[in-house]
Amino acid sequence: LIQQQETRLSAAALRLESQEQQISSQAGLIKEQEEYLAAAQSELKNMRSEMQSIAVLRLSILEQIRDSMARVMGDSSKVKIGDNGSIILNEGVFFDTGSSQIKQEAVPALNQLIKVFEAFLADEENAKYVDSIVISGHADSVVWEGPLYLADMAHVNFRNLTIKRKTDYYVVCLNNYCKDGEFYGCKI
């Protein structure tokens, strides 16, 4: 009977030792995971802080550009910052309704827009936060062909007008600022 008890006690001691080793091993893994989690949380905190700084800087950049354009255009109501962080220029300033032809009086403003971006990007501190400048636009919803409004052609004309407006704007930019196939150091 004593020998059976000793055998059971010895087996229980072995199980207990094995479980203590497992607990010790798992405690080591938990400690490693806690250290990893602490490092990840620290990195996340740093990234949040960096992103907040970038967001503030981006807003500052957008405000600088908006204010410069408002001065050039002489009317701050024609320039605003969109919800998606883009600079929005009232297209009525550049095009007549239903037309892809840039208004002659808009060319100086477009040229000035290029100069505003050029001056802004000449500052290395600003330039390092700008990876691209995208010019996009759309046609107005009024499409006329002759004396009748053609509802069935509206989509086709709308798209053609949008493409033509973008093309006309690029032509103005390229004619005024493109030298030897380069636009301020960027290959075209």
PDB file of C-alpha atoms in Angstrom:
ATOM      1  CA  LEU A   1       0.000   0.000   0.000  1.00  0.00           C
ATOM      2  CA  ILE A   2       2.799   2.425   0.843  1.00  0.00           C
ATOM      3  CA  GLN A   3       4.600   1.495  -2.325  1.00  0.00           C
ATOM      4  CA  GLN A   4       1.451   2.208  -4.387  1.00  0.00           C
ATOM      5  CA  GLN A   5       1.056   5.545  -2.661  1.00  0.00           C
ATOM      6  CA  GLU A   6       4.714   6.353  -3.323  1.00  0.00           C
ATOM      7  CA  THR A   7       4.285   5.398  -6.991  1.00  0.00           C
ATOM      8  CA  ARG A   8       1.216   7.613  -7.275  1.00  0.00           C
ATOM      9  CA  LEU A   9       2.960  10.388  -5.427  1.00  0.00           C
ATOM     10  CA  SER A  10       5.992  10.052  -7.707  1.00  0.00           C
ATOM     11  CA  ALA A  11       3.771  10.124 -10.809  1.00  0.00           C
ATOM     12  CA  ALA A  12       1.905  13.180  -9.450  1.00  0.00           C
ATOM     13  CA  ALA A  13       5.236  14.870  -8.737  1.00  0.00           C
ATOM     14  CA  LEU A  14       6.338  14.203 -12.340  1.00  0.00           C
ATOM     15  CA  ARG A  15       3.041  15.603 -13.687  1.00  0.00           C
ATOM     16  CA  LEU A  16       3.378  18.600 -11.392  1.00  0.00           C
ATOM     17  CA  GLU A  17       6.961  19.190 -12.543  1.00  0.00           C
ATOM     18  CA  SER A  18       5.868  18.870 -16.197  1.00  0.00           C
ATOM     19  CA  GLN A  19       2.995  21.303 -15.638  1.00  0.00           C
ATOM     20  CA  GLU A  20       5.327  23.744 -13.838  1.00  0.00           C
ATOM     21  CA  GLN A  21       7.662  23.580 -16.853  1.00  0.00           C
ATOM     22  CA  GLN A  22       4.722  24.261 -19.179  1.00  0.00           C
ATOM     23  CA  ILE A  23       3.588  27.157 -16.994  1.00  0.00           C
ATOM     24  CA  SER A  24       7.124  28.531 -16.927  1.00  0.00           C
ATOM     25  CA  SER A  25       7.406  28.160 -20.708  1.00  0.00           C
ATOM     26  CA  GLN A  26       4.042  29.827 -21.264  1.00  0.00           C
ATOM     27  CA  ALA A  27       4.946  32.604 -18.821  1.00  0.00           C
ATOM     28  CA  GLY A  28       8.051  33.224 -20.942  1.00  0.00           C
ATOM     29  CA  LEU A  29       5.915  33.352 -24.101  1.00  0.00           C
ATOM     30  CA  ILE A  30       3.445  35.702 -22.409  1.00  0.00           C
ATOM     31  CA  LYS A  31       6.312  37.959 -21.359  1.00  0.00           C
ATOM     32  CA  GLU A  32       7.642  37.995 -24.949  1.00  0.00           C
ATOM     33  CA  GLN A  33       4.170  38.805 -26.261  1.00  0.00           C
ATOM     34  CA  GLU A  34       3.722  41.570 -23.672  1.00  0.00           C
ATOM     35  CA  GLU A  35       7.074  43.070 -24.708  1.00  0.00           C
ATOM     36  CA  TYR A  36       6.069  42.840 -28.371  1.00  0.00           C
ATOM     37  CA  LEU A  37       2.675  44.400 -27.615  1.00  0.00           C
ATOM     38  CA  ALA A  38       4.320  47.237 -25.649  1.00  0.00           C
ATOM     39  CA  ALA A  39       6.710  47.900 -28.545  1.00  0.00           C
ATOM     40  CA  ALA A  40       3.831  47.795 -31.042  1.00  0.00           C
ATOM     41  CA  GLN A  41       1.765  50.178 -28.907  1.00  0.00           C
ATOM     42  CA  SER A  42       4.726  52.542 -28.645  1.00  0.00           C
ATOM     43  CA  GLU A  43       5.204  52.417 -32.415  1.00  0.00           C
ATOM     44  CA  LEU A  44       1.475  52.992 -32.942  1.00  0.00           C
ATOM     45  CA  LYS A  45       1.570  55.996 -30.602  1.00  0.00           C
ATOM     46  CA  ASN A  46       4.536  57.409 -32.517  1.00  0.00           C
ATOM     47  CA  MET A  47       2.797  56.793 -35.843  1.00  0.00           C
ATOM     48  CA  ARG A  48      -0.395  58.487 -34.586  1.00  0.00           C
ATOM     49  CA  SER A  49       1.618  61.483 -33.495  1.00  0.00           C
ATOM     50  CA  GLU A  50       3.396  61.564 -36.854  1.00  0.00           C
ATOM     51  CA  MET A  51       0.107  61.256 -38.736  1.00  0.00           C
ATOM     52  CA  GLN A  52      -1.406  64.092 -36.707  1.00  0.00           C
ATOM     53  CA  SER A  53       1.622  66.233 -37.538  1.00  0.00           C
ATOM     54  CA  ILE A  54       1.274  65.342 -41.220  1.00  0.00           C
ATOM     55  CA  ALA A  55      -2.473  66.103 -41.139  1.00  0.00           C
ATOM     56  CA  VAL A  56      -1.789  69.517 -39.607  1.00  0.00           C
ATOM     57  CA  LEU A  57       1.004  70.123 -42.121  1.00  0.00           C
ATOM     58  CA  ARG A  58      -1.228  68.984 -45.005  1.00  0.00           C
ATOM     59  CA  LEU A  59      -3.987  71.341 -43.921  1.00  0.00           C
ATOM     60  CA  SER A  60      -1.429  74.134 -43.646  1.00  0.00           C
ATOM     61  CA  ILE A  61      -0.165  73.336 -47.151  1.00  0.00           C
ATOM     62  CA  LEU A  62      -3.698  73.310 -48.544  1.00  0.00           C
ATOM     63  CA  GLU A  63      -4.510  76.595 -46.818  1.00  0.00           C
ATOM     64  CA  GLN A  64      -1.338  78.206 -48.199  1.00  0.00           C
ATOM     65  CA  ILE A  65      -2.199  77.099 -51.725  1.00  0.00           C
ATOM     66  CA  ARG A  66      -5.858  78.089 -51.356  1.00  0.00           C
ATOM     67  CA  ASP A  67      -4.906  81.529 -50.019  1.00  0.00           C
ATOM     68  CA  SER A  68      -2.345  82.061 -52.805  1.00  0.00           C
ATOM     69  CA  MET A  69      -4.906  81.109 -55.433  1.00  0.00           C
ATOM     70  CA  ALA A  70      -7.578  83.304 -53.835  1.00  0.00           C
ATOM     71  CA  ARG A  71      -5.168  86.268 -54.026  1.00  0.00           C
ATOM     72  CA  VAL A  72      -4.419  85.496 -57.673  1.00  0.00           C
ATOM     73  CA  MET A  73      -8.070  85.080 -58.582  1.00  0.00           C
ATOM     74  CA  GLY A  74      -9.109  88.088 -56.536  1.00  0.00           C
ATOM     75  CA  ASP A  75     -12.043  86.251 -54.981  1.00  0.00           C
ATOM     76  CA  SER A  76     -11.762  83.746 -52.143  1.00  0.00           C
ATOM     77  CA  SER A  77     -15.217  82.306 -52.934  1.00  0.00           C
ATOM     78  CA  LYS A  78     -13.797  80.762 -56.134  1.00  0.00           C
ATOM     79  CA  VAL A  79     -11.277  78.600 -54.247  1.00  0.00           C
ATOM     80  CA  LYS A  80     -11.982  76.155 -51.441  1.00  0.00           C
ATOM     81  CA  ILE A  81     -10.576  73.070 -49.765  1.00  0.00           C
ATOM     82  CA  GLY A  82     -12.699  69.983 -50.464  1.00  0.00           C
ATOM     83  CA  ASP A  83     -13.684  67.338 -47.936  1.00  0.00           C
ATOM     84  CA  ASN A  84     -11.162  64.965 -49.508  1.00  0.00           C
ATOM     85  CA  GLY A  85      -8.309  67.465 -49.068  1.00  0.00           C
ATOM     86  CA  SER A  86      -8.253  68.780 -52.602  1.00  0.00           C
ATOM     87  CA  ILE A  87      -8.134  72.367 -53.796  1.00  0.00           C
ATOM     88  CA  ILE A  88     -11.343  73.112 -55.670  1.00  0.00           C
ATOM     89  CA  LEU A  89     -11.450  75.945 -58.178  1.00  0.00           C
ATOM     90  CA  ASN A  90     -14.793  77.105 -59.493  1.00  0.00           C
ATOM     91  CA  GLU A  91     -14.742  75.867 -63.088  1.00  0.00           C
ATOM     92  CA  GLY A  92     -16.955  78.761 -64.139  1.00  0.00           C
ATOM     93  CA  VAL A  93     -13.840  80.849 -63.781  1.00  0.00           C
ATOM     94  CA  PHE A  94     -12.099  78.884 -66.542  1.00  0.00           C
ATOM     95  CA  PHE A  95     -14.847  77.658 -68.877  1.00  0.00           C
ATOM     96  CA  ASP A  96     -18.161  78.872 -70.191  1.00  0.00           C
ATOM     97  CA  THR A  97     -21.066  76.471 -69.660  1.00  0.00           C
ATOM     98  CA  GLY A  98     -20.972  73.623 -72.164  1.00  0.00           C
ATOM     99  CA  SER A  99     -17.603  74.721 -73.543  1.00  0.00           C
ATOM    100  CA  SER A 100     -14.170  73.131 -73.411  1.00  0.00           C
ATOM    101  CA  GLN A 101     -12.447  76.333 -74.515  1.00  0.00           C
ATOM    102  CA  ILE A 102     -10.487  77.961 -71.697  1.00  0.00           C
ATOM    103  CA  LYS A 103     -11.593  81.552 -71.265  1.00  0.00           C
ATOM    104  CA  GLN A 104      -8.892  83.940 -72.406  1.00  0.00           C
ATOM    105  CA  GLU A 105      -9.163  85.848 -69.114  1.00  0.00           C
ATOM    106  CA  ALA A 106      -8.531  82.550 -67.237  1.00  0.00           C
ATOM    107  CA  VAL A 107      -5.104  81.903 -68.787  1.00  0.00           C
ATOM    108  CA  PRO A 108      -3.271  84.311 -66.427  1.00  0.00           C
ATOM    109  CA  ALA A 109      -4.933  82.614 -63.425  1.00  0.00           C
ATOM    110  CA  LEU A 110      -3.906  79.189 -64.720  1.00  0.00           C
ATOM    111  CA  ASN A 111      -0.372  80.442 -65.285  1.00  0.00           C
ATOM    112  CA  GLN A 112      -0.375  81.852 -61.776  1.00  0.00           C
ATOM    113  CA  LEU A 113      -1.632  78.542 -60.425  1.00  0.00           C
ATOM    114  CA  ILE A 114       1.438  76.890 -61.906  1.00  0.00           C
ATOM    115  CA  LYS A 115       3.645  79.573 -60.358  1.00  0.00           C
ATOM    116  CA  VAL A 116       1.966  79.075 -56.972  1.00  0.00           C
ATOM    117  CA  PHE A 117       2.749  75.342 -57.101  1.00  0.00           C
ATOM    118  CA  GLU A 118       6.244  76.025 -58.402  1.00  0.00           C
ATOM    119  CA  ALA A 119       6.997  78.430 -55.543  1.00  0.00           C
ATOM    120  CA  PHE A 120       5.455  76.082 -53.047  1.00  0.00           C
ATOM    121  CA  LEU A 121       7.441  73.088 -54.289  1.00  0.00           C
ATOM    122  CA  ALA A 122      10.660  75.122 -54.452  1.00  0.00           C
ATOM    123  CA  ASP A 123      10.636  74.994 -50.644  1.00  0.00           C
ATOM    124  CA  GLU A 124      12.269  71.632 -49.890  1.00  0.00           C
ATOM    125  CA  GLU A 125      10.379  71.307 -46.597  1.00  0.00           C
ATOM    126  CA  ASN A 126       7.070  71.571 -48.467  1.00  0.00           C
ATOM    127  CA  ALA A 127       8.163  69.441 -51.416  1.00  0.00           C
ATOM    128  CA  LYS A 128       9.101  66.440 -49.298  1.00  0.00           C
ATOM    129  CA  TYR A 129       5.444  66.057 -48.267  1.00  0.00           C
ATOM    130  CA  VAL A 130       4.012  66.263 -51.796  1.00  0.00           C
ATOM    131  CA  ASP A 131       4.329  63.150 -53.916  1.00  0.00           C
ATOM    132  CA  SER A 132       2.022  64.270 -56.704  1.00  0.00           C
ATOM    133  CA  ILE A 133      -0.257  67.016 -57.888  1.00  0.00           C
ATOM    134  CA  VAL A 134      -3.317  65.720 -59.660  1.00  0.00           C
ATOM    135  CA  ILE A 135      -5.388  67.966 -61.875  1.00  0.00           C
ATOM    136  CA  SER A 136      -8.883  66.678 -62.411  1.00  0.00           C
ATOM    137  CA  GLY A 137     -12.165  68.170 -63.357  1.00  0.00           C
ATOM    138  CA  HIS A 138     -15.523  67.541 -64.850  1.00  0.00           C
ATOM    139  CA  ALA A 139     -17.879  69.047 -67.333  1.00  0.00           C
ATOM    140  CA  ASP A 140     -20.956  70.899 -66.275  1.00  0.00           C
ATOM    141  CA  SER A 141     -24.261  69.091 -66.644  1.00  0.00           C
ATOM    142  CA  VAL A 142     -25.588  71.395 -69.353  1.00  0.00           C
ATOM    143  CA  VAL A 143     -24.973  69.896 -72.773  1.00  0.00           C
ATOM    144  CA  TRP A 144     -26.292  71.703 -75.827  1.00  0.00           C
ATOM    145  CA  GLU A 145     -26.019  70.696 -79.421  1.00  0.00           C
ATOM    146  CA  GLY A 146     -27.580  73.221 -81.743  1.00  0.00           C
ATOM    147  CA  PRO A 147     -30.865  74.618 -80.542  1.00  0.00           C
ATOM    148  CA  LEU A 148     -32.030  71.344 -78.893  1.00  0.00           C
ATOM    149  CA  TYR A 149     -30.920  69.646 -75.716  1.00  0.00           C
ATOM    150  CA  LEU A 150     -30.097  66.033 -76.567  1.00  0.00           C
ATOM    151  CA  ALA A 151     -30.753  63.949 -73.452  1.00  0.00           C
ATOM    152  CA  ASP A 152     -29.655  60.690 -75.082  1.00  0.00           C
ATOM    153  CA  MET A 153     -26.285  62.242 -76.048  1.00  0.00           C
ATOM    154  CA  ALA A 154     -25.752  63.888 -72.645  1.00  0.00           C
ATOM    155  CA  HIS A 155     -23.459  61.158 -71.287  1.00  0.00           C
ATOM    156  CA  VAL A 156     -21.285  61.026 -74.419  1.00  0.00           C
ATOM    157  CA  ASN A 157     -21.076  64.815 -74.672  1.00  0.00           C
ATOM    158  CA  PHE A 158     -20.432  65.142 -70.931  1.00  0.00           C
ATOM    159  CA  ARG A 159     -17.474  62.757 -71.144  1.00  0.00           C
ATOM    160  CA  ASN A 160     -16.112  64.387 -74.306  1.00  0.00           C
ATOM    161  CA  LEU A 161     -16.378  67.829 -72.734  1.00  0.00           C
ATOM    162  CA  THR A 162     -14.599  66.621 -69.589  1.00  0.00           C
ATOM    163  CA  ILE A 163     -11.745  65.151 -71.627  1.00  0.00           C
ATOM    164  CA  LYS A 164     -11.499  68.230 -73.820  1.00  0.00           C
ATOM    165  CA  ARG A 165     -11.391  70.569 -70.797  1.00  0.00           C
ATOM    166  CA  LYS A 166      -8.545  68.587 -69.240  1.00  0.00           C
ATOM    167  CA  THR A 167      -6.684  68.494 -72.545  1.00  0.00           C
ATOM    168  CA  ASP A 168      -7.078  72.233 -73.083  1.00  0.00           C
ATOM    169  CA  TYR A 169      -5.771  72.925 -69.582  1.00  0.00           C
ATOM    170  CA  TYR A 170      -2.725  70.694 -70.115  1.00  0.00           C
ATOM    171  CA  VAL A 171      -2.012  72.407 -73.434  1.00  0.00           C
ATOM    172  CA  VAL A 172      -1.971  75.803 -71.688  1.00  0.00           C
ATOM    173  CA  CYS A 173       0.380  74.429 -69.034  1.00  0.00           C
ATOM    174  CA  LEU A 174       2.680  72.764 -71.517  1.00  0.00           C
ATOM    175  CA  ASN A 175       2.787  75.726 -73.888  1.00  0.00           C
ATOM    176  CA  ASN A 176       3.770  78.058 -71.078  1.00  0.00           C
ATOM    177  CA  TYR A 177       5.990  75.880 -68.918  1.00  0.00           C
ATOM    178  CA  CYS A 178       7.293  72.898 -70.857  1.00  0.00           C
ATOM    179  CA  LYS A 179      10.901  73.102 -71.967  1.00  0.00           C
ATOM    180  CA  ASP A 180      12.543  70.341 -73.999  1.00  0.00           C
ATOM    181  CA  GLY A 181       9.983  67.730 -72.996  1.00  0.00           C
ATOM    182  CA  GLU A 182      10.293  68.499 -69.275  1.00  0.00           C
ATOM    183  CA  PHE A 183       7.847  70.182 -66.955  1.00  0.00           C
ATOM    184  CA  TYR A 184       9.892  71.538 -64.061  1.00  0.00           C
ATOM    185  CA  GLY A 185      12.206  68.545 -64.112  1.00  0.00           C
ATOM    186  CA  CYS A 186       9.492  65.929 -64.659  1.00  0.00           C
ATOM    187  CA  LYS A 187       9.516  64.059 -67.940  1.00  0.00           C
ATOM    188  CA  ILE A 188       6.312  64.363 -69.908  1.00  0.00           C
TER     189      ILE A 188
END
